[in-house]
Structures are given as structure tokens and as C-alpha cells.
DNA sequence: CGAGTTTTTGAGCAGATTCAAATCAAGTGG
DNA sequence: CCACTTGATTTGAATCTGCTCAAAAACTCG
């Protein structure tokens, strides 16, 4: 539509961000973009292990990673941590405080990452008179709710193998959405994180990966995972058990 | 603050609704309330089993039950239904379509119920120029996200008994929030619904109830449940197993 | 009251957890 | 460059929780 945006704003703003199509600015006009642009802060890179916010912090901003991934975790009274979600570049972080005004979870960087920070008050203010942004904000919130539901769907699956397949499948989808090759990836989260995300024991996750590899669906070496048979992964993810058919054993 | 509202608007509008404090209108002025009032529709009672919307329906409205309860379910490709949530009076229904513009779930009445319907476009329009409503809308959405997370927290608990205790505990809280006596209730959902909500087998739920009764925590008779020992229920819900200490068997 | 549904109870089995140990990957310092 | 440390991942064996199938008991409502 406006092919010269990149030339107009050379500085590394929203307009030049590769995530533009996914992120807040999607679907708003150039003039509106400028307004958003003015309230977005960019901070120095966050190191792995650093937190964007902690449980109980008052809601200040929402964040979007330009690169790098995060996990959000909920530490319960016993000190165990439950992993609520993983956040790839372009996926909003920090919406968890919307309800109470206080963060229910904390956001931890899994890798070094660059993030954009958007003070929520200002965002809401701009959104209230920029139609497109308001709608887009709703949409992004909705997507986040959608991911929550996907997560739940994972947890409700009885079989550990199903959950694991679903996890990998979902990750692949999301990687592809942000333009990464979804079939070869280096996981940024540990087996333990995955386990705590899926509600399984760490060892069960490990066994599940091994099983998938034995069945020829994926190839694993530590955190490097390659998806060899997407169709099969998809099937497994939806609860169709894998009987011998893949190991060429007739019965 | 404005003690005469009820007298001013005698008709059964938002102002006279007992749910006012929980519902959309919370925290907006009388004048603003009027604007909201104008777009709220009230329909004839919905019978048990009827649906407010189905999966795939375009997002039209959000709903709030004035009385009666609903469940939202997600029917997957295999025809199994997963229960996503239960909705008590005052709790918003229909937000699931925010992300895609299409309902991901369907909302089924568990009992006869009276609902208020609010066309979403109009709501958004009003919200965009009524500060208080905009904020309240965000808050309500946030609460809904919060409940989602609570649900997840339930599913991630390994022990069936924990999940069941957490379910009862949460229900009690919510009943009390809407001014019901939370300690004696008549469940509006079947054991099967609960099972599909908790990701357990129906029989496991039944056994769990029985177990809680044997331990003196609750009393169950079909769908009538009485909570006898809140503190203990609370403990159980948070993963503290109940060793013999309650059955007076010393060891 | 009786038919149908819902809930409870029982027995056996399969899958996931736990505990424990082995292996592997990556650094560190000599 | 190698021996050694540390942390992560995989593998093994035993146990136990929750599922399945099946049947009995209780509740609901014409």
C-alpha cells in the first residue's frame, strides 16, 4: 500500500520491524502508526534469565519480543513453578495483569532478547481514539486467549504422547507464522520447562521425544529437533495413536 | 453513592440488577449507564440445553446471565466435548470469539436462565467514548482470562483429588462473590461435565467426591454438596495431601 | 410407581510418576 | 589439549494413580 515506509522511517521503528504484520501495528494507517510509535520504548537487550516483570508487580506495560523467546511462569505458594506459556517474537507479553491490575505471572527470558515496551495507559489512551488500534488490540488479546485455550486443550489430553506431539506441532505452526523454518528448530526451553508446561514429569517428556524419534516422526539431539513427518505428528497430536503402522511391523 | 437509582429506573434494567457490581456497569456513572442500558437486550428465558451460540458462529454479542448457569464447550473433530468453563450469573460469556471473530466454543445452558445480550459492536462503540466502560470492559476481559488460568492451574495438578478439591473450592468462592451461600450448593452440572472440565474420567470424579465425604470435608448427595471443612478443602486444593490425620486414625 | 438417567462402586490393567543411575554436552582450569 | 566439574538429558525398574469395563444403587420426573 505505502511502499516507501521503510525509507521514510529509517530508524528501527515499528514500520521497519519484520514483525509488523503480526504485532500491534497490523492494520493501522501510517499516521496512526506514528502515534503508536511515539509511545513504544525499546530497551537494551534482555539477558537470558532476566525478568520483564514479576508476580505482584503492578501492570505497567505490555511487551513484544522482536527476537528471542520468553516463558511466563506462575510460582505457587509451595515454590513450584508452573509454566503458563512460551512467547515467540511478535507475541504479546504482559496481558495477564489486565484483570487485577497486578501481574499474576512473571516473564522470564529464555534467551537474550530485544523487546519493545508499550506503557499500557498510553496504549489504551491512543487506542481509544484510533479505531484501528483499538480493534487490533482486541484481536491481539483475543489471540492470546486463544493460545491459552490451546494450552488447555493440551493439558486435557490424557496421553502424555499426545500432549508432546501437540506441543511440537503448535510450536511448528507458530514458528512458521513468524517466518521461521518450523521443521528444524533449536528449542529455547529445557525439558523441565516443557514438562512444567505440559503438566508432565521431566522424564516423561524425554521419553516422549525418544519415542517420537524411534517412530521416525522427529529427530532429536538435545535441544535440536527436526520434524521429519509432519502429517504423522499432526495425527498423533489429535489423539490418533500410532500403532505399528509406522514401524513397518504389520501387526 | 447514588442511593436512589433503584427508584429512578424501576424497570428491570442494569441499574436495578443485583449483579450490577460485578457486571459491565460497575464503576460507571448514571449517565453512562443509560447509554449502556440502551444497547442491552433481554430475551425470553433460555431453557436448559439451549445454546446461546455455536462453534463457528460469527461473534455477535456478549452475554451475561442474570440467573442460571452455562457451560462453554469445545467439540473436537472426534466429536468429544471438552468443557472449557462454567459461567455463573454475572460472568461474561462469548469473549472466546475476540481473537478470530468467530466462536471457538459453544455456550449451553445448564439450567433455565435469563440472560442479557450486548451486541459487541455497539458495546465497543460505546466503550470507546465512555472511559469507565472501556476500563471496565478490559477488567472483565482480564477476569475471564484469569479464570482461564485458574482452570489451567487445575488441569496441571497431577492428582485427581487436588483438581476436584480445587474445583469445589473455586466454585465456593465464586458463589460467594455473587452473594450465594457457598457452603451449600446444588451443582447445576453433571459429574460428566465436571469430569470433562477437569480432564478426568467421570468415575474418578465420583470417587473423589466420595473420598472427600469419607474424610469429612464435604457431604454429597447427588448434586447437593455441602462443604463442611473449608480450611481442609483449601489445603487439599493446594496439593497438601490428606494423610490419616482427619480420620482420627493416629497412624 | 417405573423407565430412564445419573451416580456410585468394584476389579483389573495400563500408563505415568518416582527414585536412581548412566550418559551426554559444555565449559574451566591446568 | 585433556582431565574434571557441572548441568541437562536419557534410560531403567518399581510403584501407584486413574482409566476402562461392568454392574449395582440412587435419583428424577412423567
Coordinates of C-alpha atoms (C1' of nucleotides) in Angstrom, one line a residue:
Chain A
X1 CA 0.0 0.0 0.0
X2 CA 2.6 2.6 1.1
X3 CA 5.7 1.0 -0.3
X4 CA 8.1 3.8 0.9
X5 CA 7.5 3.4 4.6
X6 CA 10.9 1.8 5.2
X7 CA 12.6 4.7 3.5
X8 CA 10.7 7.3 5.4
X9 CA 11.5 6.0 8.8
X10 CA 14.9 4.6 8.7
X11 CA 15.3 4.3 12.4
X12 CA 14.4 0.9 13.8
X13 CA 10.7 1.7 14.5
X14 CA 7.6 -0.3 14.1
X15 CA 7.4 0.5 10.4
X16 CA 10.6 -1.3 9.7
X17 CA 10.0 -4.2 12.1
X18 CA 9.7 -7.5 10.4
X19 CA 7.0 -8.4 12.9
X20 CA 4.8 -5.6 11.8
X21 CA 2.2 -7.8 10.3
X22 CA 1.7 -9.8 13.5
X23 CA 2.2 -7.1 16.0
X24 CA 0.1 -4.3 17.4
X25 CA 0.5 -2.0 14.3
X26 CA -1.1 -4.5 12.0
X27 CA -3.8 -2.9 10.0
X28 CA -3.5 0.7 11.1
X29 CA -2.6 3.6 8.9
X30 CA 0.7 5.3 8.6
X31 CA -0.4 8.3 10.5
X32 CA -1.8 6.2 13.3
X33 CA 1.4 4.2 13.3
X34 CA 3.3 7.3 14.1
X35 CA 1.2 7.8 17.2
X36 CA 1.9 4.3 18.4
X37 CA 5.5 4.7 17.5
X38 CA 5.8 7.6 19.9
X39 CA 4.9 5.6 22.9
X40 CA 6.9 2.5 22.2
X41 CA 10.1 2.2 24.1
X42 CA 13.0 0.0 23.2
X43 CA 15.4 -1.1 25.8
X44 CA 18.8 -2.6 25.8
X45 CA 18.7 -6.4 25.2
X46 CA 17.5 -8.6 28.0
X47 CA 19.7 -11.4 29.0
X48 CA 18.6 -15.0 29.4
X49 CA 17.1 -15.5 32.8
X50 CA 16.2 -11.8 33.3
X51 CA 12.6 -10.9 34.1
X52 CA 10.4 -8.4 32.4
X53 CA 8.2 -8.3 35.4
X54 CA 7.4 -10.4 38.5
X55 CA 4.3 -11.7 40.1
X56 CA 2.6 -9.0 42.0
X57 CA 4.1 -6.1 40.0
X58 CA 1.5 -3.6 39.1
X59 CA 0.7 -3.7 35.4
X60 CA 2.8 -1.1 33.7
X61 CA 3.5 -2.1 30.2
X62 CA 2.9 -4.8 27.7
X63 CA 5.9 -6.2 25.8
X64 CA 6.6 -7.7 22.5
X65 CA 9.8 -9.5 21.8
X66 CA 11.4 -8.6 18.5
X67 CA 13.6 -11.6 18.8
X68 CA 14.3 -14.1 21.5
X69 CA 11.8 -16.1 23.5
X70 CA 10.2 -15.8 26.9
X71 CA 8.4 -18.0 29.2
X72 CA 5.7 -16.9 31.6
X73 CA 5.6 -18.8 34.9
X74 CA 3.4 -18.9 37.9
X75 CA 5.2 -19.8 41.1
X76 CA 2.7 -21.2 43.6
X77 CA 2.9 -21.0 47.3
X78 CA 5.0 -24.1 47.5
X79 CA 7.6 -22.6 45.3
X80 CA 6.9 -24.9 42.4
X81 CA 6.8 -23.2 39.1
X82 CA 4.2 -23.8 36.5
X83 CA 4.9 -22.7 33.0
X84 CA 2.0 -20.8 31.6
X85 CA 3.3 -20.2 28.2
X86 CA 6.1 -19.6 25.8
X87 CA 6.3 -16.4 23.8
X88 CA 7.8 -16.1 20.4
X89 CA 8.7 -12.9 18.7
X90 CA 5.7 -10.8 18.0
X91 CA 3.6 -12.4 20.7
X92 CA 2.3 -10.0 23.4
X93 CA 3.6 -10.5 26.9
X94 CA 2.1 -8.9 30.0
X95 CA -1.6 -9.2 29.4
X96 CA -2.0 -11.3 32.4
X97 CA -2.4 -8.2 34.6
X98 CA -5.4 -7.0 32.8
X99 CA -7.9 -8.4 35.2
X100 CA -6.5 -7.4 38.5
X101 CA -4.1 -4.7 37.5
X102 CA -1.3 -6.8 39.0
X103 CA 0.8 -9.4 37.3
X104 CA -0.2 -12.9 38.1
X105 CA 2.8 -14.4 36.5
X106 CA 6.4 -13.5 35.8
X107 CA 8.0 -13.3 32.4
X108 CA 11.5 -14.8 32.1
X109 CA 13.8 -14.5 29.1
X110 CA 14.8 -17.9 27.8
X111 CA 17.4 -16.4 25.5
X112 CA 18.9 -13.0 25.1
X113 CA 16.2 -10.9 23.6
X114 CA 15.2 -7.5 22.3
X115 CA 11.8 -6.3 23.4
X116 CA 9.5 -3.4 22.7
X117 CA 7.8 -2.0 25.7
X118 CA 4.5 -0.2 25.5
X119 CA 3.1 1.5 28.6
X120 CA -0.4 0.3 28.9
X121 CA -2.0 3.5 29.9
X122 CA -0.7 5.3 26.9
X123 CA -1.6 2.4 24.7
X124 CA -5.1 2.5 26.0
X125 CA -5.3 6.2 25.5
X126 CA -4.1 6.0 21.9
X127 CA -6.3 3.1 21.3
X128 CA -9.4 4.9 22.4
X129 CA -9.2 7.4 19.6
X130 CA -7.5 5.3 17.0
X131 CA -10.1 2.9 15.7
X132 CA -7.8 0.5 14.0
X133 CA -5.6 0.1 17.0
X134 CA -8.5 -0.5 19.4
X135 CA -9.7 -3.3 17.2
X136 CA -6.2 -4.7 16.8
X137 CA -5.7 -4.6 20.5
X138 CA -8.8 -6.6 21.0
X139 CA -7.7 -9.0 18.3
X140 CA -4.3 -9.5 19.9
X141 CA -5.8 -10.0 23.3
X142 CA -8.2 -12.5 21.7
X143 CA -5.3 -14.4 20.2
X144 CA -3.7 -14.6 23.5
X145 CA -6.8 -16.0 24.9
X146 CA -6.8 -18.4 22.0
X147 CA -3.4 -19.6 22.9
X148 CA -4.5 -20.1 26.4
X149 CA -7.2 -22.4 25.2
X150 CA -4.8 -24.3 23.0
X151 CA -2.7 -24.8 26.1
X152 CA -5.7 -26.1 28.0
X153 CA -6.5 -28.4 25.2
X154 CA -3.1 -29.8 25.6
X155 CA -3.4 -30.3 29.3
X156 CA -6.7 -32.0 29.0
X157 CA -5.3 -34.7 26.6
X158 CA -4.8 -37.7 28.7
X159 CA -1.9 -39.3 26.9
X160 CA 1.5 -37.8 27.5
X161 CA 2.4 -38.6 23.9
X162 CA -0.5 -36.6 22.6
X163 CA 0.5 -33.6 24.6
X164 CA 4.0 -33.7 23.5
X165 CA 3.0 -34.1 19.8
X166 CA 0.6 -31.2 20.2
X167 CA 3.3 -29.1 21.7
X168 CA 5.7 -29.7 18.9
X169 CA 3.0 -29.3 16.4
X170 CA 1.9 -26.0 17.8
X171 CA 5.4 -24.7 18.1
X172 CA 6.0 -25.6 14.4
X173 CA 2.9 -23.6 13.4
X174 CA 3.9 -20.6 15.4
X175 CA 7.4 -20.6 14.1
X176 CA 6.1 -20.7 10.6
X177 CA 3.8 -17.8 11.3
X178 CA 6.8 -15.7 12.2
X179 CA 8.6 -16.8 9.2
X180 CA 11.0 -19.3 10.7
X181 CA 11.5 -22.7 9.2
X182 CA 9.3 -24.7 11.5
X183 CA 10.8 -28.1 10.7
X184 CA 14.2 -27.5 12.2
X185 CA 14.4 -25.8 15.4
X186 CA 16.6 -25.3 18.4
X187 CA 14.3 -25.3 21.4
X188 CA 15.0 -22.4 23.7
X189 CA 13.3 -24.1 26.7
X190 CA 14.6 -27.0 28.7
X191 CA 12.9 -30.4 29.1
X192 CA 11.9 -29.2 32.6
X193 CA 10.2 -26.2 31.2
X194 CA 8.3 -28.3 28.7
X195 CA 7.3 -30.7 31.4
X196 CA 6.0 -27.9 33.6
X197 CA 4.2 -26.5 30.6
X198 CA 2.5 -29.8 29.8
X199 CA 1.9 -30.9 33.3
X200 CA 4.1 -33.9 33.0
X201 CA 7.3 -35.2 34.6
X202 CA 10.5 -34.2 33.0
X203 CA 11.4 -37.8 32.3
X204 CA 8.1 -38.4 30.6
X205 CA 8.8 -35.6 28.2
X206 CA 12.2 -37.0 27.5
X207 CA 10.8 -40.5 26.9
X208 CA 8.1 -39.0 24.6
X209 CA 10.7 -37.3 22.5
X210 CA 12.7 -40.5 22.2
X211 CA 9.5 -42.4 21.3
X212 CA 8.7 -39.9 18.5
X213 CA 12.2 -40.3 17.2
X214 CA 12.0 -44.1 17.3
X215 CA 8.8 -43.9 15.3
X216 CA 10.5 -41.7 12.8
X217 CA 8.4 -38.7 13.3
X218 CA 11.1 -36.4 14.6
X219 CA 14.8 -36.4 15.1
X220 CA 16.2 -35.2 18.4
X221 CA 19.6 -34.3 19.7
X222 CA 19.4 -32.4 22.9
X223 CA 17.6 -29.2 22.1
X224 CA 17.9 -29.6 18.4
X225 CA 14.7 -31.0 17.0
X226 CA 13.8 -31.8 13.4
X227 CA 10.4 -32.7 12.3
X228 CA 10.5 -35.4 9.8
X229 CA 6.9 -36.4 9.3
X230 CA 4.5 -33.5 9.7
X231 CA 1.4 -35.4 8.8
X232 CA 2.1 -38.1 11.4
X233 CA 2.9 -35.6 14.0
X234 CA -0.4 -33.9 13.2
X235 CA -2.2 -37.2 13.6
X236 CA -0.6 -38.0 16.8
X237 CA -1.4 -34.6 18.2
X238 CA -5.0 -35.3 17.6
X239 CA -5.2 -38.4 19.6
X240 CA -4.8 -41.0 16.9
X241 CA -2.5 -43.5 18.5
X242 CA 0.4 -44.7 16.5
X243 CA 0.1 -48.4 16.2
X244 CA 2.8 -50.4 14.5
X245 CA 1.9 -49.0 11.1
X246 CA 4.9 -46.7 11.1
X247 CA 7.5 -49.3 12.1
X248 CA 6.5 -51.4 9.2
X249 CA 5.5 -54.2 11.6
X250 CA 2.3 -55.5 10.0
X251 CA 0.7 -56.4 13.3
Chain B
X1 CA -23.2 6.7 46.3
X2 CA -26.5 7.4 44.4
X3 CA -28.9 5.6 46.6
X4 CA -32.0 6.4 44.6
X5 CA -31.1 4.7 41.3
X6 CA -33.4 1.9 42.0
X7 CA -36.3 4.3 42.4
X8 CA -35.5 6.2 39.3
X9 CA -35.4 3.2 37.0
X10 CA -38.0 0.8 38.1
X11 CA -38.0 -1.3 35.0
X12 CA -35.7 -4.2 35.2
X13 CA -32.6 -2.5 33.8
X14 CA -29.0 -2.7 34.7
X15 CA -29.4 -0.2 37.4
X16 CA -31.8 -2.4 39.3
X17 CA -29.9 -5.6 38.6
X18 CA -28.4 -7.3 41.6
X19 CA -25.3 -8.1 39.6
X20 CA -24.5 -4.5 38.9
X21 CA -21.4 -4.5 41.0
X22 CA -19.9 -7.4 39.1
X23 CA -21.1 -6.8 35.7
X24 CA -20.3 -4.4 32.9
X25 CA -21.8 -1.3 34.6
X26 CA -19.6 -1.5 37.6
X27 CA -17.9 1.8 38.2
X28 CA -19.6 3.9 35.6
X29 CA -21.8 6.9 36.1
X30 CA -25.5 7.0 35.9
X31 CA -25.5 8.9 32.7
X32 CA -23.1 6.5 31.2
X33 CA -25.2 3.6 32.5
X34 CA -28.1 4.9 30.5
X35 CA -26.1 4.7 27.3
X36 CA -25.1 1.1 28.0
X37 CA -28.7 0.4 29.0
X38 CA -29.9 1.3 25.6
X39 CA -28.0 -1.3 23.8
X40 CA -28.6 -4.2 26.2
X41 CA -31.2 -6.6 25.0
X42 CA -33.1 -9.0 27.3
X43 CA -34.5 -12.1 25.8
X44 CA -37.0 -14.6 27.0
X45 CA -35.6 -17.2 29.3
X46 CA -33.3 -19.8 27.8
X47 CA -34.2 -23.4 28.6
X48 CA -31.7 -25.9 29.9
X49 CA -29.8 -27.4 27.0
X50 CA -30.4 -24.4 24.7
X51 CA -27.4 -22.7 23.2
X52 CA -26.5 -19.0 23.1
X53 CA -24.2 -19.6 20.2
X54 CA -22.4 -22.4 18.5
X55 CA -18.8 -23.1 17.3
X56 CA -18.1 -21.2 14.2
X57 CA -20.8 -18.6 14.7
X58 CA -19.6 -15.1 14.0
X59 CA -19.1 -13.1 17.1
X60 CA -22.3 -11.0 17.6
X61 CA -22.8 -10.4 21.2
X62 CA -21.5 -11.0 24.6
X63 CA -23.9 -12.4 27.2
X64 CA -24.3 -12.2 30.9
X65 CA -26.6 -14.5 32.8
X66 CA -28.8 -12.7 35.3
X67 CA -29.6 -16.1 36.8
X68 CA -28.9 -19.7 35.8
X69 CA -25.6 -21.2 34.7
X70 CA -24.0 -22.1 31.5
X71 CA -21.2 -24.2 30.3
X72 CA -19.0 -23.5 27.4
X73 CA -17.8 -26.5 25.5
X74 CA -15.4 -27.2 22.7
X75 CA -16.3 -30.1 20.5
X76 CA -13.2 -31.5 18.8
X77 CA -13.0 -33.2 15.5
X78 CA -13.7 -36.6 17.1
X79 CA -16.9 -35.4 18.5
X80 CA -15.8 -35.5 22.1
X81 CA -16.7 -32.5 24.1
X82 CA -14.3 -30.7 26.4
X83 CA -15.8 -28.4 28.9
X84 CA -14.0 -25.1 28.9
X85 CA -15.8 -23.4 31.7
X86 CA -18.9 -22.8 33.8
X87 CA -20.5 -19.4 33.9
X88 CA -22.3 -18.2 36.9
X89 CA -24.6 -15.2 36.9
X90 CA -22.7 -12.0 36.2
X91 CA -19.8 -13.8 34.4
X92 CA -19.4 -12.8 30.8
X93 CA -20.0 -15.3 28.1
X94 CA -18.9 -15.1 24.5
X95 CA -15.5 -13.5 24.7
X96 CA -14.0 -16.5 23.1
X97 CA -14.6 -15.0 19.7
X98 CA -12.5 -11.9 20.3
X99 CA -9.4 -13.3 18.6
X100 CA -10.8 -14.7 15.4
X101 CA -14.2 -13.1 15.2
X102 CA -15.7 -16.5 15.3
X103 CA -16.8 -18.5 18.3
X104 CA -14.4 -21.3 19.2
X105 CA -16.8 -22.8 21.6
X106 CA -20.5 -23.1 22.2
X107 CA -22.4 -21.9 25.2
X108 CA -25.0 -24.3 26.6
X109 CA -27.5 -23.5 29.3
X110 CA -27.3 -25.9 32.2
X111 CA -30.5 -24.6 33.7
X112 CA -33.2 -22.3 32.7
X113 CA -31.7 -18.9 32.6
X114 CA -32.3 -15.2 31.9
X115 CA -29.6 -13.5 30.0
X116 CA -28.7 -10.0 29.0
X117 CA -27.3 -9.7 25.5
X118 CA -25.0 -6.9 24.4
X119 CA -24.1 -6.6 20.7
X120 CA -20.4 -6.4 20.7
X121 CA -20.0 -3.7 18.0
X122 CA -22.3 -1.4 19.9
X123 CA -20.5 -2.2 23.1
X124 CA -17.2 -1.4 21.6
X125 CA -18.6 1.8 20.2
X126 CA -19.9 3.0 23.5
X127 CA -16.8 1.9 25.3
X128 CA -14.6 3.9 23.0
X129 CA -16.1 7.2 24.3
X130 CA -17.1 6.2 27.8
X131 CA -13.9 6.0 29.7
X132 CA -15.2 4.0 32.6
X133 CA -16.8 1.4 30.4
X134 CA -13.6 0.9 28.4
X135 CA -11.7 0.3 31.5
X136 CA -14.4 -2.0 32.9
X137 CA -14.5 -3.9 29.7
X138 CA -10.8 -4.6 29.9
X139 CA -11.2 -5.6 33.5
X140 CA -13.9 -8.0 32.7
X141 CA -11.9 -9.5 29.9
X142 CA -9.0 -9.8 32.2
X143 CA -11.0 -11.6 34.8
X144 CA -12.1 -14.0 32.2
X145 CA -8.5 -14.6 31.3
X146 CA -7.8 -15.1 35.0
X147 CA -10.5 -17.8 35.2
X148 CA -8.9 -19.5 32.2
X149 CA -5.7 -19.5 34.1
X150 CA -7.3 -20.9 37.2
X151 CA -8.7 -23.7 35.0
X152 CA -5.3 -24.4 33.7
X153 CA -3.9 -24.5 37.1
X154 CA -6.5 -27.1 37.9
X155 CA -5.6 -29.2 34.9
X156 CA -1.9 -29.1 35.6
X157 CA -2.3 -30.5 39.0
X158 CA -1.4 -34.1 38.8
X159 CA -3.6 -35.6 41.5
X160 CA -7.2 -36.1 40.7
X161 CA -8.2 -35.3 44.2
X162 CA -6.4 -32.0 44.1
X163 CA -8.3 -31.0 40.9
X164 CA -11.6 -31.9 42.5
X165 CA -10.9 -30.0 45.6
X166 CA -9.7 -27.0 43.6
X167 CA -12.9 -27.2 41.6
X168 CA -15.1 -27.2 44.6
X169 CA -13.1 -24.5 46.3
X170 CA -13.2 -22.3 43.3
X171 CA -16.9 -22.8 42.9
X172 CA -17.5 -21.8 46.5
X173 CA -15.5 -18.6 46.1
X174 CA -17.4 -17.7 43.0
X175 CA -20.8 -18.4 44.6
X176 CA -19.9 -16.2 47.5
X177 CA -18.8 -13.5 45.1
X178 CA -22.3 -13.4 43.7
X179 CA -23.9 -13.4 47.1
X180 CA -24.9 -17.1 47.3
X181 CA -24.1 -19.2 50.3
X182 CA -21.1 -21.0 49.0
X183 CA -21.2 -23.8 51.6
X184 CA -24.4 -25.4 50.5
X185 CA -24.9 -25.8 46.8
X186 CA -26.8 -27.6 44.3
X187 CA -24.5 -28.3 41.4
X188 CA -26.0 -27.5 38.1
X189 CA -23.6 -29.6 36.1
X190 CA -23.4 -33.4 35.9
X191 CA -20.5 -35.5 37.0
X192 CA -19.7 -35.9 33.4
X193 CA -19.5 -32.2 32.8
X194 CA -17.2 -31.9 35.8
X195 CA -15.1 -34.7 34.5
X196 CA -14.7 -33.1 31.1
X197 CA -13.9 -29.9 32.8
X198 CA -11.2 -31.4 34.9
X199 CA -9.8 -33.8 32.3
X200 CA -10.7 -36.8 34.3
X201 CA -13.0 -39.8 33.9
X202 CA -16.5 -39.5 35.2
X203 CA -15.9 -42.3 37.7
X204 CA -12.8 -40.6 39.1
X205 CA -14.8 -37.5 39.9
X206 CA -17.4 -39.6 41.6
X207 CA -14.8 -41.4 43.7
X208 CA -13.2 -38.1 44.5
X209 CA -16.4 -36.8 45.9
X210 CA -16.9 -39.9 47.9
X211 CA -13.4 -39.7 49.2
X212 CA -13.9 -36.1 50.3
X213 CA -17.0 -37.1 52.1
X214 CA -15.3 -40.0 53.8
X215 CA -12.7 -37.6 55.0
X216 CA -15.4 -35.3 56.4
X217 CA -14.6 -32.4 54.2
X218 CA -17.8 -32.3 52.3
X219 CA -21.2 -34.0 52.3
X220 CA -22.5 -35.2 49.0
X221 CA -25.9 -36.4 47.9
X222 CA -26.2 -36.5 44.2
X223 CA -25.9 -32.9 43.1
X224 CA -26.3 -31.5 46.5
X225 CA -23.0 -30.7 48.1
X226 CA -22.2 -29.2 51.4
X227 CA -18.8 -28.0 52.4
X228 CA -18.1 -28.9 55.9
X229 CA -14.5 -28.1 56.4
X230 CA -13.4 -25.1 54.3
X231 CA -9.9 -25.0 55.7
X232 CA -9.2 -28.6 54.9
X233 CA -10.7 -28.2 51.4
X234 CA -8.4 -25.3 50.9
X235 CA -5.4 -27.3 51.9
X236 CA -6.3 -30.2 49.7
X237 CA -6.8 -27.8 46.8
X238 CA -3.3 -26.7 47.1
X239 CA -1.7 -30.1 47.0
X240 CA -1.3 -30.9 50.6
X241 CA -2.3 -34.5 50.7
X242 CA -4.6 -35.6 53.4
X243 CA -2.9 -38.3 55.4
X244 CA -4.9 -40.1 58.1
X245 CA -5.0 -37.1 60.4
X246 CA -8.5 -36.4 59.6
X247 CA -9.9 -39.9 60.1
X248 CA -8.7 -39.9 63.6
X249 CA -6.6 -42.9 62.9
X250 CA -3.4 -42.0 64.6
X251 CA -1.1 -43.9 62.2
Chain C
dC1 C1' -44.7 -46.2 40.7
dG2 C1' -41.5 -47.5 36.9
dA3 C1' -38.5 -46.2 33.0
dG4 C1' -34.6 -43.8 32.1
dT5 C1' -30.8 -41.4 33.5
dT6 C1' -27.3 -40.3 36.7
dT7 C1' -24.2 -41.6 40.2
dT8 C1' -21.7 -44.9 42.9
dT9 C1' -18.9 -49.0 43.4
dG10 C1' -15.8 -52.9 42.1
dA11 C1' -11.8 -55.3 39.8
dG12 C1' -8.1 -55.4 36.7
dC13 C1' -4.9 -53.1 33.8
dA14 C1' -2.1 -49.6 31.5
dG15 C1' 0.3 -45.5 31.7
dA16 C1' 2.9 -42.0 34.2
dT17 C1' 5.4 -40.9 38.2
dT18 C1' 9.2 -41.6 41.3
dC19 C1' 13.7 -42.6 42.5
dA20 C1' 18.1 -43.8 41.0
dA21 C1' 21.8 -44.2 37.9
dA22 C1' 24.1 -43.7 33.5
dT23 C1' 25.2 -40.8 29.6
dC24 C1' 25.9 -36.7 27.2
dA25 C1' 27.2 -31.7 26.4
dA26 C1' 29.8 -27.8 27.5
dG27 C1' 32.7 -25.3 29.9
dT28 C1' 37.0 -24.5 33.1
dG29 C1' 41.5 -24.6 34.5
dG30 C1' 45.7 -26.7 34.5
Chain D
dC1 C1' 44.6 -30.4 24.7
dC2 C1' 42.9 -33.2 28.2
dA3 C1' 41.1 -34.2 32.8
dC4 C1' 37.4 -32.7 35.6
dT5 C1' 33.2 -30.2 37.0
dT6 C1' 28.6 -29.0 36.4
dG7 C1' 24.2 -29.2 34.5
dA8 C1' 21.0 -31.4 31.3
dT9 C1' 19.1 -35.4 29.2
dT10 C1' 18.2 -40.2 28.7
dT11 C1' 17.3 -44.7 30.5
dG12 C1' 15.8 -48.3 33.9
dA13 C1' 12.8 -50.6 37.4
dA14 C1' 9.2 -50.5 40.7
dT15 C1' 5.1 -48.4 42.3
dC16 C1' 0.7 -46.3 42.2
dT17 C1' -2.8 -43.4 40.3
dG18 C1' -6.5 -43.1 37.3
dC19 C1' -8.8 -45.4 33.3
dT20 C1' -11.8 -49.0 31.4
dC21 C1' -15.4 -52.1 31.6
dA22 C1' -19.2 -53.8 34.1
dA23 C1' -22.8 -53.8 37.3
dA24 C1' -25.4 -52.1 41.2
dA25 C1' -27.8 -48.3 43.5
dA26 C1' -30.0 -43.8 43.7
dC27 C1' -32.3 -40.2 41.8
dT28 C1' -35.8 -37.7 38.5
dC29 C1' -39.9 -36.9 36.5
dG30 C1' -43.8 -38.2 33.8

